[in-house]
Amino acid sequence: MSRGEAITLTDLSSDQVTEWLQSFDTVLCDGDGTIWQDDTAIEGAVDVINALQQRLGKRVYLITNNGLKTRQELFERSRRLGFQLPSERHVISPTAAIVDYLVQRPEFDKARHKVYVVGNAAIARELKAYGIDSYGAGEPELLPPGDKWQDFVAREFGNPETAEGVGAVVVGWDEYFSYCKMARACHILCSNPSAAFLVTNRDAVHKYPAFCIPGTAAFVAGIEACSDRDALEMGKPNPLVLEPLTKTGSLNPERTLMIGDCLKIDVGFASNCGMLSLLVGTGRYSNLSDVLREKDKLPQPDVYLPRLGDLLPHL
Amino acid sequence: MRISLATCTRQTGLNMYKQTCTNLLELSSAKVTEWLGSFDSVITDCDGVLWIYGKALDGAADVMNQFKAMGKSIYFCTNNSTKTRAELLKKGVELGFNITESGIISTAHATAAYLKRRNFSKRVFVIGSEGITQELDAVGIKHTAIGPDPMKGTLPEFMAQHLKLESDIGAVVVGFDEHFSFPKMMKAASYLDNKDCLFVATNTDERFPMPNMIVPGSGSFVRAIQTCAEREPTVIGKPNPEICESLIKRKLINPARTLMIGDRANTDILLGYNCGFQTLLVGSGIHQLADVEQWKLSKNPEDKKLIPDVYLPKLGDLLSGIVDAQTGGTVY
């Protein structure tokens, strides 16, 4: 079967679908818009995921860019909705990828180092679950009344303790983003060149008819500009997040299928990692013509289905 | 009679040292005199060239005042949007510089002028400081209030109870803001979703010039906003040549006979390149000779634009050269 042709799977013969099903051993599956929408499963998704594991013997992993929940919390949601993933190690998410990365990084020593978080409390919870100390998550930091920025920087950055022992700066979605946090993150990164600089994912903005909500990419862009350092993206489409699985041989990309709803993030991830791809129309795109319209700008999937549940009759 | 090279320079506008980063301290007295005769106007950056924070750099005022005494026209050109021209004038005079308000080019002033030229008649959403709002007031342009705008409650609570988007915003202006916050980012992104709303940045210096610390500058706030707005701003300050356009159009300066002095290559020297000025890099601020060496070795044509014509460790080092030129030689 040709790659990137966006063939509708249900247009194929039964034999062709069977052949396609035999071309992969592992399945990576996106969350929102693919198998669930927040706390509600998308119809048919539970049956398909469970059948892929139990009837066809595929190894299945959930891979989401949701940086607002820990690996354990996402695993618990999956169980609650009926998905039968073997363990929380079958959940790949930004907070989990951050911890997996820090734990194997030689320059990071959790006995001596703490992490400064410009982001939400889930990042702190995940770090804590792995014995890593952090500060700043989920908290505002404003200029004290009457202070000018020069007073703040003189007081905070004139003190060597401010950057001491901080082994990483992690940026996630932060509704408390402020000048002080931005300045503090920059100061730490410039004072500690060997500190890791990580970001959960690079969504730029979430647009709605009446308003636009800044995404994590906007927060990290300000910090990158000032510190003149680039953050490592700990989510799709960065192939880095697959390393814990590829390095241990748990997964062979050539025989892995990535299922998702977003061309840029999910199909892009499949392309970056050399995996097969299936795009479903229950999220970002609701029909095939919208997908094909992006042909010149965005990567195209190998196969397409209106929804994951459509695969069930073939399993 | 042999025509002097200085006369040739005047006649043809030939720039002898173009993009060579020649160290003026290594030139003979005669050559420095010749170089001094090759420009009639001087545009200089302030932070890192004339002063650092609150203190004038050694010899800088003497050099600038001597230029003025030699009959050269003097302009201060700063990307610092936190001060009005009147405040910059006051600072300059207090530190010993012989300067008038019309000799000051500031991004806050230029931003207001930019909007005025376009007959802007709506309201400006400002992410910045009084430097900007006072200049907007001076030309009668309405704007939102600056100062703290902290997040209130969770996102749903904020959106339901506190977020107020105004209907008459025609431009978002972003400069230096010590009260930068998520609510301001959200408002800016929402206003800028309308293609008719202008997006203006006072400047893109990522760091605010501070002696011993790396701290965010306007450019970092602009980068955050341009990321969530998914739009590029019109940048008023250096290196956008528009900031000097008025001087050139009104024939107040002749680009080939104008010297641009700065400490930051990607704003000051690049502005010089963009306007066809001669350029002098001083090492008392951001960029050093080592940086110039990198650009000389680089394969990227954009990096070549950052190489100055001439260099000095600091502006004050030119004083003896000026004295020699005026007295006709070294006095023993």
PDB file of C-alpha atoms in Angstrom, chain A residues 28-226:
ATOM      1  CA  LEU A  28       0.144   4.440  19.082  1.00  0.00           C
ATOM      2  CA  CYS A  29      -3.119   6.244  19.568  1.00  0.00           C
ATOM      3  CA  ASP A  30      -3.871   9.916  20.154  1.00  0.00           C
ATOM      4  CA  GLY A  31      -6.403  10.953  22.830  1.00  0.00           C
ATOM      5  CA  ASP A  32      -8.601  14.023  22.231  1.00  0.00           C
ATOM      6  CA  GLY A  33     -10.478  13.807  18.948  1.00  0.00           C
ATOM      7  CA  THR A  34      -9.416  10.219  18.308  1.00  0.00           C
ATOM      8  CA  ILE A  35     -10.560   7.969  21.145  1.00  0.00           C
ATOM      9  CA  TRP A  36     -12.104  10.464  23.569  1.00  0.00           C
ATOM     10  CA  GLN A  37     -13.140  14.069  23.988  1.00  0.00           C
ATOM     11  CA  ASP A  38     -12.202  15.067  27.548  1.00  0.00           C
ATOM     12  CA  ASP A  39     -14.015  12.589  29.821  1.00  0.00           C
ATOM     13  CA  THR A  40     -16.228  10.999  27.150  1.00  0.00           C
ATOM     14  CA  ALA A  41     -15.181   8.116  24.913  1.00  0.00           C
ATOM     15  CA  ILE A  42     -15.848   8.526  21.181  1.00  0.00           C
ATOM     16  CA  GLU A  43     -18.341   5.910  20.023  1.00  0.00           C
ATOM     17  CA  GLY A  44     -16.730   2.655  18.963  1.00  0.00           C
ATOM     18  CA  ALA A  45     -13.243   3.614  20.098  1.00  0.00           C
ATOM     19  CA  VAL A  46     -13.208   1.451  23.231  1.00  0.00           C
ATOM     20  CA  ASP A  47     -14.187  -1.681  21.325  1.00  0.00           C
ATOM     21  CA  VAL A  48     -11.582  -1.098  18.608  1.00  0.00           C
ATOM     22  CA  ILE A  49      -8.690  -0.431  21.009  1.00  0.00           C
ATOM     23  CA  ASN A  50      -9.548  -3.441  23.148  1.00  0.00           C
ATOM     24  CA  ALA A  51     -10.009  -5.692  20.095  1.00  0.00           C
ATOM     25  CA  LEU A  52      -6.643  -4.602  18.626  1.00  0.00           C
ATOM     26  CA  GLN A  53      -5.018  -5.771  21.841  1.00  0.00           C
ATOM     27  CA  GLN A  54      -7.030  -8.840  22.688  1.00  0.00           C
ATOM     28  CA  ARG A  55      -8.064 -10.254  19.294  1.00  0.00           C
ATOM     29  CA  LEU A  56      -5.102  -9.234  17.159  1.00  0.00           C
ATOM     30  CA  GLY A  57      -2.388  -9.224  19.839  1.00  0.00           C
ATOM     31  CA  LYS A  58      -1.177  -5.664  19.075  1.00  0.00           C
ATOM     32  CA  ARG A  59       0.684  -3.646  21.695  1.00  0.00           C
ATOM     33  CA  VAL A  60      -1.220  -0.405  22.200  1.00  0.00           C
ATOM     34  CA  TYR A  61       0.025   2.885  23.700  1.00  0.00           C
ATOM     35  CA  LEU A  62      -1.911   6.095  24.272  1.00  0.00           C
ATOM     36  CA  ILE A  63       0.137   9.098  23.115  1.00  0.00           C
ATOM     37  CA  THR A  64      -1.331  12.486  23.954  1.00  0.00           C
ATOM     38  CA  ASN A  65      -0.048  16.091  24.095  1.00  0.00           C
ATOM     39  CA  ASN A  66      -2.333  16.833  27.039  1.00  0.00           C
ATOM     40  CA  GLY A  67       0.037  18.499  29.507  1.00  0.00           C
ATOM     41  CA  LEU A  68      -2.613  19.174  32.139  1.00  0.00           C
ATOM     42  CA  LYS A  69      -2.760  15.638  33.540  1.00  0.00           C
ATOM     43  CA  THR A  70      -0.147  13.195  34.816  1.00  0.00           C
ATOM     44  CA  ARG A  71       0.485   9.809  33.225  1.00  0.00           C
ATOM     45  CA  GLN A  72      -1.359   8.126  36.126  1.00  0.00           C
ATOM     46  CA  GLU A  73      -4.358  10.471  35.810  1.00  0.00           C
ATOM     47  CA  LEU A  74      -4.617   9.820  32.065  1.00  0.00           C
ATOM     48  CA  PHE A  75      -4.319   6.077  32.680  1.00  0.00           C
ATOM     49  CA  GLU A  76      -7.109   6.258  35.252  1.00  0.00           C
ATOM     50  CA  ARG A  77      -9.321   8.114  32.770  1.00  0.00           C
ATOM     51  CA  SER A  78      -8.662   5.450  30.163  1.00  0.00           C
ATOM     52  CA  ARG A  79      -9.726   2.722  32.609  1.00  0.00           C
ATOM     53  CA  ARG A  80     -12.815   4.673  33.632  1.00  0.00           C
ATOM     54  CA  LEU A  81     -13.901   4.937  30.010  1.00  0.00           C
ATOM     55  CA  GLY A  82     -13.357   1.226  29.423  1.00  0.00           C
ATOM     56  CA  PHE A  83     -10.012   1.156  27.600  1.00  0.00           C
ATOM     57  CA  GLN A  84      -8.004  -1.852  28.803  1.00  0.00           C
ATOM     58  CA  LEU A  85      -4.402  -0.632  28.580  1.00  0.00           C
ATOM     59  CA  PRO A  86      -2.113  -2.962  30.581  1.00  0.00           C
ATOM     60  CA  SER A  87      -0.513  -0.277  32.779  1.00  0.00           C
ATOM     61  CA  GLU A  88       0.262   3.430  33.084  1.00  0.00           C
ATOM     62  CA  ARG A  89       3.544   2.724  31.226  1.00  0.00           C
ATOM     63  CA  HIS A  90       1.306   2.475  28.155  1.00  0.00           C
ATOM     64  CA  VAL A  91       0.573   6.205  28.445  1.00  0.00           C
ATOM     65  CA  ILE A  92       2.965   8.643  26.763  1.00  0.00           C
ATOM     66  CA  SER A  93       2.244  12.263  27.669  1.00  0.00           C
ATOM     67  CA  PRO A  94       4.325  15.443  28.014  1.00  0.00           C
ATOM     68  CA  THR A  95       4.637  15.272  31.824  1.00  0.00           C
ATOM     69  CA  ALA A  96       5.637  11.596  31.557  1.00  0.00           C
ATOM     70  CA  ALA A  97       8.109  12.318  28.756  1.00  0.00           C
ATOM     71  CA  ILE A  98       9.631  15.116  30.851  1.00  0.00           C
ATOM     72  CA  VAL A  99      10.242  12.787  33.779  1.00  0.00           C
ATOM     73  CA  ASP A 100      11.544   9.958  31.541  1.00  0.00           C
ATOM     74  CA  TYR A 101      13.964  12.452  29.975  1.00  0.00           C
ATOM     75  CA  LEU A 102      15.268  13.963  33.227  1.00  0.00           C
ATOM     76  CA  VAL A 103      15.760  10.571  34.843  1.00  0.00           C
ATOM     77  CA  GLN A 104      18.100   9.421  32.038  1.00  0.00           C
ATOM     78  CA  ARG A 105      19.924  12.759  31.630  1.00  0.00           C
ATOM     79  CA  PRO A 106      23.462  12.537  33.081  1.00  0.00           C
ATOM     80  CA  GLU A 107      23.604  16.227  34.106  1.00  0.00           C
ATOM     81  CA  PHE A 108      20.398  15.966  36.121  1.00  0.00           C
ATOM     82  CA  ASP A 109      20.705  14.521  39.625  1.00  0.00           C
ATOM     83  CA  LYS A 110      17.400  14.331  41.486  1.00  0.00           C
ATOM     84  CA  ALA A 111      19.241  14.099  44.788  1.00  0.00           C
ATOM     85  CA  ARG A 112      20.794  17.549  44.298  1.00  0.00           C
ATOM     86  CA  HIS A 113      18.637  19.277  41.711  1.00  0.00           C
ATOM     87  CA  LYS A 114      15.197  20.818  41.716  1.00  0.00           C
ATOM     88  CA  VAL A 115      13.062  21.934  38.792  1.00  0.00           C
ATOM     89  CA  TYR A 116      11.616  25.420  38.182  1.00  0.00           C
ATOM     90  CA  VAL A 117       8.188  25.093  36.570  1.00  0.00           C
ATOM     91  CA  VAL A 118       6.441  27.834  34.588  1.00  0.00           C
ATOM     92  CA  GLY A 119       3.280  25.825  34.111  1.00  0.00           C
ATOM     93  CA  ASN A 120       0.435  23.974  35.725  1.00  0.00           C
ATOM     94  CA  ALA A 121       0.336  21.759  38.807  1.00  0.00           C
ATOM     95  CA  ALA A 122       0.209  18.461  36.863  1.00  0.00           C
ATOM     96  CA  ILE A 123       3.877  18.931  35.971  1.00  0.00           C
ATOM     97  CA  ALA A 124       4.741  19.199  39.678  1.00  0.00           C
ATOM     98  CA  ARG A 125       2.619  16.149  40.513  1.00  0.00           C
ATOM     99  CA  GLU A 126       4.360  14.031  37.865  1.00  0.00           C
ATOM    100  CA  LEU A 127       7.816  15.142  38.996  1.00  0.00           C
ATOM    101  CA  LYS A 128       6.919  14.407  42.615  1.00  0.00           C
ATOM    102  CA  ALA A 129       5.694  10.911  41.729  1.00  0.00           C
ATOM    103  CA  TYR A 130       9.229  10.208  40.513  1.00  0.00           C
ATOM    104  CA  GLY A 131      10.934  11.774  43.536  1.00  0.00           C
ATOM    105  CA  ILE A 132      11.872  15.039  41.777  1.00  0.00           C
ATOM    106  CA  ASP A 133      11.544  18.293  43.701  1.00  0.00           C
ATOM    107  CA  SER A 134      10.035  21.333  41.957  1.00  0.00           C
ATOM    108  CA  TYR A 135       8.698  24.826  42.620  1.00  0.00           C
ATOM    109  CA  GLY A 136       6.571  27.443  40.861  1.00  0.00           C
ATOM    110  CA  ALA A 137       3.953  25.180  39.278  1.00  0.00           C
ATOM    111  CA  GLY A 138       0.384  26.458  39.327  1.00  0.00           C
ATOM    112  CA  GLU A 139       1.355  29.598  41.224  1.00  0.00           C
ATOM    113  CA  PRO A 140       1.265  33.281  40.334  1.00  0.00           C
ATOM    114  CA  GLU A 141       4.357  35.491  40.731  1.00  0.00           C
ATOM    115  CA  LEU A 142       3.687  39.221  40.498  1.00  0.00           C
ATOM    116  CA  LEU A 143       5.789  42.316  41.133  1.00  0.00           C
ATOM    117  CA  PRO A 144       5.215  43.244  44.802  1.00  0.00           C
ATOM    118  CA  PRO A 145       3.115  46.467  45.039  1.00  0.00           C
ATOM    119  CA  GLY A 146       5.386  49.506  44.743  1.00  0.00           C
ATOM    120  CA  ASP A 147       8.272  47.506  43.235  1.00  0.00           C
ATOM    121  CA  LYS A 148       9.662  48.343  39.835  1.00  0.00           C
ATOM    122  CA  TRP A 149      11.187  45.610  37.726  1.00  0.00           C
ATOM    123  CA  GLN A 150      14.675  46.891  38.565  1.00  0.00           C
ATOM    124  CA  ASP A 151      13.992  46.283  42.288  1.00  0.00           C
ATOM    125  CA  PHE A 152      12.772  42.762  41.546  1.00  0.00           C
ATOM    126  CA  VAL A 153      15.776  41.763  39.441  1.00  0.00           C
ATOM    127  CA  ALA A 154      18.294  43.355  41.801  1.00  0.00           C
ATOM    128  CA  ARG A 155      16.837  41.520  44.765  1.00  0.00           C
ATOM    129  CA  GLU A 156      16.139  38.158  43.155  1.00  0.00           C
ATOM    130  CA  PHE A 157      18.956  37.793  40.630  1.00  0.00           C
ATOM    131  CA  GLY A 158      21.578  39.551  42.678  1.00  0.00           C
ATOM    132  CA  ASN A 159      21.257  36.631  45.106  1.00  0.00           C
ATOM    133  CA  PRO A 160      23.262  33.548  43.977  1.00  0.00           C
ATOM    134  CA  GLU A 161      20.779  31.229  45.694  1.00  0.00           C
ATOM    135  CA  THR A 162      18.127  32.053  43.102  1.00  0.00           C
ATOM    136  CA  ALA A 163      19.691  29.817  40.458  1.00  0.00           C
ATOM    137  CA  GLU A 164      21.554  27.425  42.733  1.00  0.00           C
ATOM    138  CA  GLY A 165      20.723  23.742  42.384  1.00  0.00           C
ATOM    139  CA  VAL A 166      18.099  24.267  39.701  1.00  0.00           C
ATOM    140  CA  GLY A 167      18.715  21.469  37.192  1.00  0.00           C
ATOM    141  CA  ALA A 168      15.855  22.147  34.808  1.00  0.00           C
ATOM    142  CA  VAL A 169      13.317  24.742  33.691  1.00  0.00           C
ATOM    143  CA  VAL A 170      10.039  23.233  32.477  1.00  0.00           C
ATOM    144  CA  VAL A 171       7.405  25.285  30.645  1.00  0.00           C
ATOM    145  CA  GLY A 172       3.790  24.186  30.315  1.00  0.00           C
ATOM    146  CA  TRP A 173       0.450  25.897  29.899  1.00  0.00           C
ATOM    147  CA  ASP A 174       0.336  28.684  32.464  1.00  0.00           C
ATOM    148  CA  GLU A 175      -2.566  31.014  33.079  1.00  0.00           C
ATOM    149  CA  TYR A 176      -0.373  32.770  35.674  1.00  0.00           C
ATOM    150  CA  PHE A 177       2.353  33.602  33.149  1.00  0.00           C
ATOM    151  CA  SER A 178       3.976  36.918  34.086  1.00  0.00           C
ATOM    152  CA  TYR A 179       7.039  39.123  33.668  1.00  0.00           C
ATOM    153  CA  CYS A 180       8.514  37.818  36.924  1.00  0.00           C
ATOM    154  CA  LYS A 181       8.244  34.161  35.869  1.00  0.00           C
ATOM    155  CA  MET A 182       9.694  34.931  32.456  1.00  0.00           C
ATOM    156  CA  ALA A 183      12.617  36.810  33.994  1.00  0.00           C
ATOM    157  CA  ARG A 184      13.233  34.097  36.586  1.00  0.00           C
ATOM    158  CA  ALA A 185      13.249  31.314  33.958  1.00  0.00           C
ATOM    159  CA  CYS A 186      15.713  33.287  31.797  1.00  0.00           C
ATOM    160  CA  HIS A 187      17.967  34.026  34.746  1.00  0.00           C
ATOM    161  CA  ILE A 188      18.145  30.351  35.713  1.00  0.00           C
ATOM    162  CA  LEU A 189      18.787  29.192  32.134  1.00  0.00           C
ATOM    163  CA  CYS A 190      21.532  31.775  31.561  1.00  0.00           C
ATOM    164  CA  SER A 191      23.157  31.119  34.970  1.00  0.00           C
ATOM    165  CA  ASN A 192      23.054  27.315  34.550  1.00  0.00           C
ATOM    166  CA  PRO A 193      23.988  26.408  30.966  1.00  0.00           C
ATOM    167  CA  SER A 194      23.751  22.679  31.772  1.00  0.00           C
ATOM    168  CA  ALA A 195      20.193  22.964  33.125  1.00  0.00           C
ATOM    169  CA  ALA A 196      17.629  21.235  30.913  1.00  0.00           C
ATOM    170  CA  PHE A 197      15.074  23.489  29.161  1.00  0.00           C
ATOM    171  CA  LEU A 198      11.882  21.585  28.378  1.00  0.00           C
ATOM    172  CA  VAL A 199       8.422  22.504  27.078  1.00  0.00           C
ATOM    173  CA  THR A 200       5.369  20.242  27.167  1.00  0.00           C
ATOM    174  CA  ASN A 201       4.278  21.019  23.609  1.00  0.00           C
ATOM    175  CA  ARG A 202       4.133  23.901  21.125  1.00  0.00           C
ATOM    176  CA  ASP A 203       0.470  24.734  20.565  1.00  0.00           C
ATOM    177  CA  ALA A 204       0.499  28.409  19.586  1.00  0.00           C
ATOM    178  CA  VAL A 205      -3.088  29.390  20.283  1.00  0.00           C
ATOM    179  CA  HIS A 206      -6.574  27.944  20.625  1.00  0.00           C
ATOM    180  CA  LYS A 207      -9.015  29.973  18.548  1.00  0.00           C
ATOM    181  CA  TYR A 208     -12.712  30.382  19.273  1.00  0.00           C
ATOM    182  CA  PRO A 209     -15.226  32.701  17.600  1.00  0.00           C
ATOM    183  CA  ALA A 210     -15.143  35.394  20.288  1.00  0.00           C
ATOM    184  CA  PHE A 211     -11.657  34.987  21.757  1.00  0.00           C
ATOM    185  CA  CYS A 212      -8.229  33.374  21.424  1.00  0.00           C
ATOM    186  CA  ILE A 213      -6.479  31.517  24.222  1.00  0.00           C
ATOM    187  CA  PRO A 214      -2.651  31.670  24.104  1.00  0.00           C
ATOM    188  CA  GLY A 215      -0.967  28.259  23.941  1.00  0.00           C
ATOM    189  CA  THR A 216       2.199  27.017  25.599  1.00  0.00           C
ATOM    190  CA  ALA A 217       4.306  27.923  22.551  1.00  0.00           C
ATOM    191  CA  ALA A 218       3.683  31.602  23.304  1.00  0.00           C
ATOM    192  CA  PHE A 219       4.992  31.351  26.888  1.00  0.00           C
ATOM    193  CA  VAL A 220       8.099  29.436  25.905  1.00  0.00           C
ATOM    194  CA  ALA A 221       8.792  31.758  22.946  1.00  0.00           C
ATOM    195  CA  GLY A 222       9.247  34.709  25.294  1.00  0.00           C
ATOM    196  CA  ILE A 223      11.665  32.748  27.475  1.00  0.00           C
ATOM    197  CA  GLU A 224      13.573  31.411  24.446  1.00  0.00           C
ATOM    198  CA  ALA A 225      13.931  34.946  23.056  1.00  0.00           C
ATOM    199  CA  CYS A 226      15.474  36.335  26.227  1.00  0.00           C
TER     200      CYS A 226
END
